[in-house]
Coordinates of C-alpha atoms and ligand atoms in Angstrom, one line a residue:
M1 CA 18.6 -4.6 -40.4
D2 CA 19.0 -3.4 -36.9
R3 CA 16.5 -0.5 -37.3
T4 CA 13.5 -1.2 -39.2
L5 CA 12.1 2.0 -38.6
P6 CA 14.3 5.3 -37.7
F7 CA 11.9 5.7 -34.5
F8 CA 11.9 2.3 -33.5
P9 CA 14.8 0.9 -30.8
E10 CA 17.2 -1.8 -32.6
Q11 CA 16.9 -5.1 -32.6
A12 CA 18.7 -7.3 -30.4
S13 CA 17.1 -10.0 -29.2
T14 CA 15.3 -13.3 -30.5
A15 CA 12.2 -12.0 -29.2
A16 CA 12.6 -8.0 -30.9
G17 CA 12.0 -9.2 -34.5
R18 CA 8.5 -11.4 -33.3
V19 CA 7.4 -8.6 -31.2
D20 CA 7.5 -5.7 -33.9
A21 CA 6.2 -8.5 -36.4
L22 CA 2.8 -8.4 -34.2
Y23 CA 3.2 -4.8 -33.9
Y24 CA 3.3 -4.0 -37.5
F25 CA 0.8 -6.1 -38.6
L26 CA -1.6 -4.7 -35.7
I27 CA -0.5 -1.0 -37.6
A28 CA -1.2 -2.6 -40.8
V29 CA -4.8 -3.5 -39.9
S30 CA -5.6 -0.2 -38.1
A31 CA -4.1 2.1 -41.0
F32 CA -6.0 -0.2 -44.0
F33 CA -9.4 0.2 -42.0
T34 CA -9.0 4.1 -41.1
L35 CA -8.2 4.5 -44.9
L36 CA -11.0 2.5 -45.9
I37 CA -13.1 4.4 -43.4
A38 CA -12.1 7.5 -44.7
V39 CA -12.3 6.8 -48.4
L40 CA -16.0 5.3 -47.9
L41 CA -16.9 8.4 -45.7
V42 CA -15.8 11.0 -48.8
Y43 CA -17.1 8.8 -51.6
F44 CA -20.8 8.1 -50.2
A45 CA -21.2 11.8 -49.4
V46 CA -20.6 12.4 -52.7
K47 CA -22.8 9.8 -54.2
Y48 CA -25.6 10.2 -51.7
R49 CA -25.7 13.7 -51.6
R50 CA -29.1 15.5 -51.9
R51 CA -29.4 16.5 -55.3
S52 CA -32.5 18.5 -55.1
E53 CA -34.7 20.6 -52.6
S54 CA -37.4 18.1 -53.2
E55 CA -35.4 14.9 -52.8
R56 CA -36.9 12.5 -50.0
P57 CA -34.6 9.3 -49.3
Q58 CA -35.8 5.8 -50.0
P59 CA -36.3 3.9 -47.0
V60 CA -33.2 1.6 -45.9
A61 CA -33.9 -2.5 -46.1
G62 CA -31.3 -4.4 -44.0
S63 CA -28.8 -6.8 -46.0
L64 CA -28.2 -10.4 -44.4
K65 CA -24.8 -10.8 -47.2
L66 CA -23.5 -7.5 -45.5
E67 CA -24.1 -8.4 -41.9
I68 CA -22.7 -11.6 -42.2
A69 CA -19.8 -9.9 -43.9
W70 CA -18.9 -7.1 -41.2
T71 CA -19.6 -9.9 -38.6
V72 CA -17.3 -12.6 -39.9
I73 CA -14.4 -10.6 -41.3
P74 CA -13.5 -8.6 -38.1
L75 CA -14.0 -12.1 -36.0
A76 CA -11.5 -13.3 -38.1
I77 CA -9.0 -10.9 -38.0
S78 CA -9.2 -10.6 -34.1
M79 CA -8.7 -14.0 -33.7
V80 CA -5.8 -13.7 -35.2
M81 CA -4.7 -11.0 -33.6
F82 CA -5.4 -13.4 -30.0
F83 CA -3.6 -16.5 -31.4
W84 CA -0.7 -14.4 -32.8
G85 CA -0.7 -12.6 -29.5
A86 CA -1.2 -15.2 -26.9
S87 CA 1.4 -17.1 -28.7
L88 CA 4.1 -14.5 -28.4
F89 CA 2.9 -14.2 -24.7
F90 CA 3.6 -17.4 -23.9
A91 CA 6.8 -17.8 -25.7
L92 CA 8.0 -14.6 -24.1
S93 CA 7.2 -15.7 -20.4
R94 CA 8.0 -19.6 -20.8
P95 CA 12.0 -19.0 -20.2
P96 CA 13.8 -21.9 -21.8
E97 CA 15.5 -25.0 -20.3
G98 CA 19.2 -24.6 -20.0
A99 CA 19.2 -20.4 -19.4
I100 CA 21.5 -19.1 -17.6
E101 CA 20.2 -17.7 -14.3
I102 CA 20.6 -14.8 -13.2
Y103 CA 19.3 -12.6 -9.8
A104 CA 18.1 -9.1 -9.7
V105 CA 17.0 -6.9 -7.2
G106 CA 15.1 -3.0 -7.5
K107 CA 15.2 -0.6 -5.2
Q108 CA 14.9 2.8 -5.0
W109 CA 16.7 4.0 -7.0
M110 CA 18.8 1.4 -8.8
W111 CA 19.2 -2.2 -10.4
K112 CA 21.3 -4.6 -8.3
F113 CA 22.4 -7.8 -10.8
Q114 CA 23.5 -11.1 -8.9
H115 CA 25.4 -13.7 -11.0
V116 CA 25.3 -17.2 -9.8
D117 CA 29.1 -17.3 -9.7
G118 CA 29.1 -14.2 -7.1
Q119 CA 29.9 -11.3 -9.3
S120 CA 27.1 -8.6 -8.8
E121 CA 27.1 -5.5 -10.7
I122 CA 24.8 -2.2 -10.0
N123 CA 22.8 -0.7 -13.3
E124 CA 24.6 -2.5 -15.4
L125 CA 24.4 -6.6 -16.6
H126 CA 26.4 -8.3 -18.5
V127 CA 25.2 -11.1 -20.3
P128 CA 26.7 -13.7 -23.2
V129 CA 25.3 -13.5 -26.9
G130 CA 23.2 -16.5 -28.4
R131 CA 22.4 -17.6 -25.3
P132 CA 19.1 -17.5 -23.3
V133 CA 19.2 -15.8 -19.8
R134 CA 16.7 -16.0 -17.3
L135 CA 16.0 -13.0 -14.5
T136 CA 14.6 -13.7 -11.4
M137 CA 13.9 -10.2 -9.7
A138 CA 12.9 -9.3 -6.7
S139 CA 11.8 -5.8 -5.2
E140 CA 13.0 -4.2 -2.0
D141 CA 10.5 -1.2 -1.9
V142 CA 8.1 -0.3 -4.4
I143 CA 7.0 -1.5 -7.9
H144 CA 9.5 -0.8 -10.6
S145 CA 9.9 -2.7 -14.0
F146 CA 12.7 -3.9 -15.8
F147 CA 12.6 -2.7 -19.5
V148 CA 15.0 -3.3 -22.5
P149 CA 13.9 -1.6 -25.5
A150 CA 16.2 -3.6 -27.7
F151 CA 15.2 -6.4 -26.2
R152 CA 11.6 -5.8 -26.4
T153 CA 11.0 -7.3 -22.8
K154 CA 9.6 -5.4 -19.8
T155 CA 8.5 -6.9 -16.7
D156 CA 7.1 -5.5 -13.3
V157 CA 9.1 -5.9 -10.4
L158 CA 7.0 -6.1 -7.1
P159 CA 7.4 -5.9 -3.9
G160 CA 6.4 -9.1 -2.0
R161 CA 6.8 -11.6 -4.7
L162 CA 9.0 -12.8 -7.6
S163 CA 9.0 -11.8 -11.1
T164 CA 10.8 -13.3 -14.0
A165 CA 11.6 -12.4 -17.5
W166 CA 14.0 -14.0 -20.0
F167 CA 15.8 -13.1 -23.3
E168 CA 18.5 -13.7 -25.4
A169 CA 20.8 -11.3 -27.0
T170 CA 21.6 -11.7 -30.6
R171 CA 24.1 -8.6 -31.2
P172 CA 26.9 -7.8 -28.8
G173 CA 26.4 -4.2 -27.7
R174 CA 25.2 -2.1 -25.0
Y175 CA 21.6 -1.6 -24.8
H176 CA 19.6 0.8 -22.4
L177 CA 17.9 -0.7 -19.5
F178 CA 14.8 1.4 -17.9
C179 CA 12.8 1.4 -14.7
A180 CA 9.2 1.8 -17.0
E181 CA 7.1 2.1 -13.6
Y182 CA 7.0 5.7 -11.7
C183 CA 8.9 4.7 -8.4
G184 CA 9.5 8.0 -6.7
T185 CA 11.5 11.2 -7.2
K186 CA 14.9 9.7 -8.8
H187 CA 12.5 7.0 -11.1
S188 CA 14.0 8.7 -14.5
G189 CA 17.7 8.3 -13.0
M190 CA 17.0 4.4 -12.1
I191 CA 18.4 3.5 -15.7
G192 CA 21.5 1.4 -16.8
W193 CA 22.6 -0.6 -19.7
I194 CA 22.7 -4.6 -20.8
V195 CA 26.1 -5.2 -22.4
A196 CA 25.8 -8.2 -24.6
M197 CA 29.0 -9.8 -25.0
D198 CA 30.4 -12.6 -27.7
P199 CA 30.4 -15.7 -25.1
V200 CA 34.1 -16.0 -25.1
E201 CA 34.3 -12.5 -23.7
Y202 CA 32.0 -13.0 -21.4
Q203 CA 34.0 -15.7 -19.9
T204 CA 36.9 -13.9 -19.0
W205 CA 34.2 -10.9 -17.9
L206 CA 33.0 -13.5 -15.6
G207 CA 36.3 -14.7 -14.6
G208 CA 37.9 -11.5 -14.1
G209 CA 35.8 -10.6 -11.1
A210 CA 36.6 -10.8 -7.4
A211 CA 36.1 -14.1 -6.2
T212 CA 33.6 -13.3 -3.4
G213 CA 32.4 -17.2 -3.5
S214 CA 29.2 -17.8 -5.4
L215 CA 25.9 -17.0 -4.4
A216 CA 25.0 -19.8 -3.2
D217 CA 28.1 -19.8 -1.2
A218 CA 26.5 -16.5 0.3
G219 CA 22.9 -18.1 0.9
Q220 CA 25.0 -21.2 2.8
K221 CA 26.5 -18.4 5.2
L222 CA 23.2 -16.5 5.8
F223 CA 22.0 -20.2 6.1
Q224 CA 24.0 -21.0 9.1
Q225 CA 24.0 -17.1 10.8
H226 CA 20.1 -17.9 10.8
A227 CA 20.4 -20.9 12.1
C228 CA 18.1 -22.4 9.6
N229 CA 20.4 -25.8 10.0
T230 CA 19.1 -26.2 13.4
C231 CA 15.5 -27.4 12.1
H232 CA 16.2 -27.8 8.7
R233 CA 18.3 -31.4 8.6
P234 CA 18.2 -35.0 7.1
D235 CA 18.5 -36.6 10.4
S236 CA 15.5 -37.2 13.2
L237 CA 16.1 -34.5 14.8
A238 CA 14.5 -32.5 12.1
R239 CA 11.7 -29.8 12.8
G240 CA 11.6 -28.6 9.3
P241 CA 11.5 -30.3 6.1
N242 CA 14.4 -31.9 4.8
L243 CA 15.8 -29.2 1.7
E244 CA 18.0 -31.5 0.2
G245 CA 17.2 -32.2 -3.9
L246 CA 13.9 -29.9 -2.5
F247 CA 13.8 -27.4 -5.5
G248 CA 11.6 -28.3 -8.3
K249 CA 9.8 -31.2 -6.6
P250 CA 5.8 -31.3 -5.9
V251 CA 5.3 -30.4 -1.7
R252 CA 2.7 -31.7 0.0
L253 CA 1.5 -29.4 2.1
A254 CA -0.9 -29.8 5.4
S255 CA -4.3 -28.3 3.7
G256 CA -3.6 -31.4 1.6
Q257 CA -2.8 -29.7 -1.7
T258 CA 0.6 -30.1 -3.6
V259 CA 2.1 -27.0 -5.0
T260 CA 5.9 -27.0 -6.6
A261 CA 8.8 -25.7 -4.9
D262 CA 10.0 -23.0 -7.2
E263 CA 11.9 -20.0 -6.3
S264 CA 8.0 -17.8 -5.4
Y265 CA 7.4 -20.8 -3.1
L266 CA 10.7 -21.0 -1.8
R267 CA 10.4 -17.3 -1.0
E268 CA 7.0 -17.3 0.3
S269 CA 8.2 -19.6 2.6
I270 CA 10.9 -17.6 4.1
V271 CA 8.8 -14.5 4.5
A272 CA 5.9 -16.0 5.5
P273 CA 6.3 -19.7 6.8
N274 CA 3.0 -20.8 7.4
A275 CA 1.0 -19.4 4.7
K276 CA 1.9 -23.1 2.7
L277 CA 3.0 -25.3 5.6
V278 CA 4.2 -28.7 4.5
E279 CA 2.4 -32.0 5.8
G280 CA 4.2 -33.7 8.7
F281 CA 5.5 -30.4 10.2
Q282 CA 4.2 -27.7 12.9
P283 CA 4.0 -24.3 12.2
L284 CA 7.1 -23.6 14.3
M285 CA 8.9 -21.1 11.5
P286 CA 9.3 -17.6 12.7
T287 CA 8.8 -15.4 9.8
Y288 CA 12.4 -13.8 8.6
Q289 CA 10.5 -10.8 6.6
G290 CA 12.9 -7.7 7.6
L291 CA 14.8 -9.9 8.9
I292 CA 16.9 -11.1 5.4
S293 CA 17.1 -8.3 2.8
E294 CA 15.6 -9.6 -1.1
E295 CA 19.2 -9.6 -2.2
G296 CA 19.6 -12.4 1.1
I297 CA 16.3 -14.1 0.0
L298 CA 17.3 -14.8 -3.2
Q299 CA 21.1 -16.2 -1.9
L300 CA 19.0 -18.9 0.3
I301 CA 17.1 -19.3 -3.0
A302 CA 20.4 -20.0 -4.9
Y303 CA 21.7 -22.2 -2.1
I304 CA 18.4 -24.1 -1.8
K305 CA 18.5 -24.6 -5.3
S306 CA 22.2 -25.6 -5.0
L307 CA 21.7 -28.5 -2.6
G308 CA 21.1 -32.1 -4.0
Q309 CA 22.1 -30.9 -7.2
P310 CA 24.8 -32.7 -8.7
P311 CA 27.9 -30.6 -8.7
A312 CA 29.5 -29.3 -12.1
T313 CA 25.7 -28.4 -13.5
Q314 CA 27.2 -25.7 -15.4
Q315 CA 26.4 -22.7 -13.0
Q316 CA 25.2 -24.1 -9.8
V317 CA 28.1 -25.7 -8.2
P318 CA 27.1 -26.5 -4.7
A319 CA 28.9 -25.2 -1.8
S320 CA 32.0 -27.5 -2.4
G321 CA 33.4 -29.9 0.6
A322 CA 30.4 -29.3 3.4
P323 CA 28.9 -32.7 3.7
S324 CA 25.5 -30.9 4.0
P325 CA 26.1 -28.3 6.1
G326 CA 22.2 -27.5 6.4
R327 CA 19.0 -27.1 4.8
T328 CA 17.3 -23.7 4.8
P329 CA 13.9 -22.6 6.1
A330 CA 12.6 -22.5 2.6
T331 CA 9.2 -24.9 2.8
S332 CA 7.5 -24.5 5.9
A333 CA 6.9 -25.3 9.4
P334 CA 10.5 -25.5 10.4
G335 CA 11.3 -23.6 13.9
R336 CA 14.1 -22.2 14.8
A337 CA 16.3 -22.7 18.3
T338 CA 17.4 -19.2 18.5
P339 CA 15.1 -16.3 18.8
Ligands
LIG401 CU1 11.8 2.0 -10.5 CU2 10.7 3.4 -11.4

């Protein structure tokens, strides 16, 4: 039952059946009315044909019943489409709790994936079957679009912001990954594979990678390289907000607003630190736009997320040992010691 119709891609995610069901409903409604109109057209043409040269048609009087019927029925049908589509849209745009975090960067013309444990892959992504996977995606250059037909998931990947997508593979296999947004000469070559694996095999695969250190470790190195820790620190010398335990928390801004410290906020605070200045800090932090690659920003975000997390939360293993080595320029108004 993987292929309901021969010209449909196979269904290999929890969303696939739901997306297809809505799609079939839309096709069924369209087909029904197309047929109804075509049949009535012929029927009325015959029934009301002109029978003699002298025939004059009767003036047509309105029918309230008919008008109500052709208003209420289409309204009801389109409301079903709306609520069905909206509920599916919400389900597809809200990753479930406890999803595996994977970071992706699209660039001309390849997909690069980073697992939290440090493994990275190009044009291939290994995921376990039966667990939701949440992708946080950035573009290094132009607009790309992450598209896996078998999972019925497609999300634009935009420069200057982070996009998220999620899916849960249901059957082991290799599934096509496409870029679905024209992005230059080799757009058609920006393809790859999603490899859905049995969870046990996936663990083995994860363990088999070169031990390059976790994503958060890489972020910590960057954090120190860029001397972020000289300002983002827990003590009284801090010129930027303490990043320990920041992720996911509300942040009071100098403007009086409150925002949530999510991935997009952290990214913005690295590339445009003064856009959302934290209350109580000076706009001292320089922009890191162009100084840190999108991959580097994702590593920094992974590091900031790991700060203040209890160790051994399943995927975010905080940099072990180092007693609060530093916190990152994530938030807003730090200043940097060295130019
Ligand atoms: Cu990337 Cu098309």
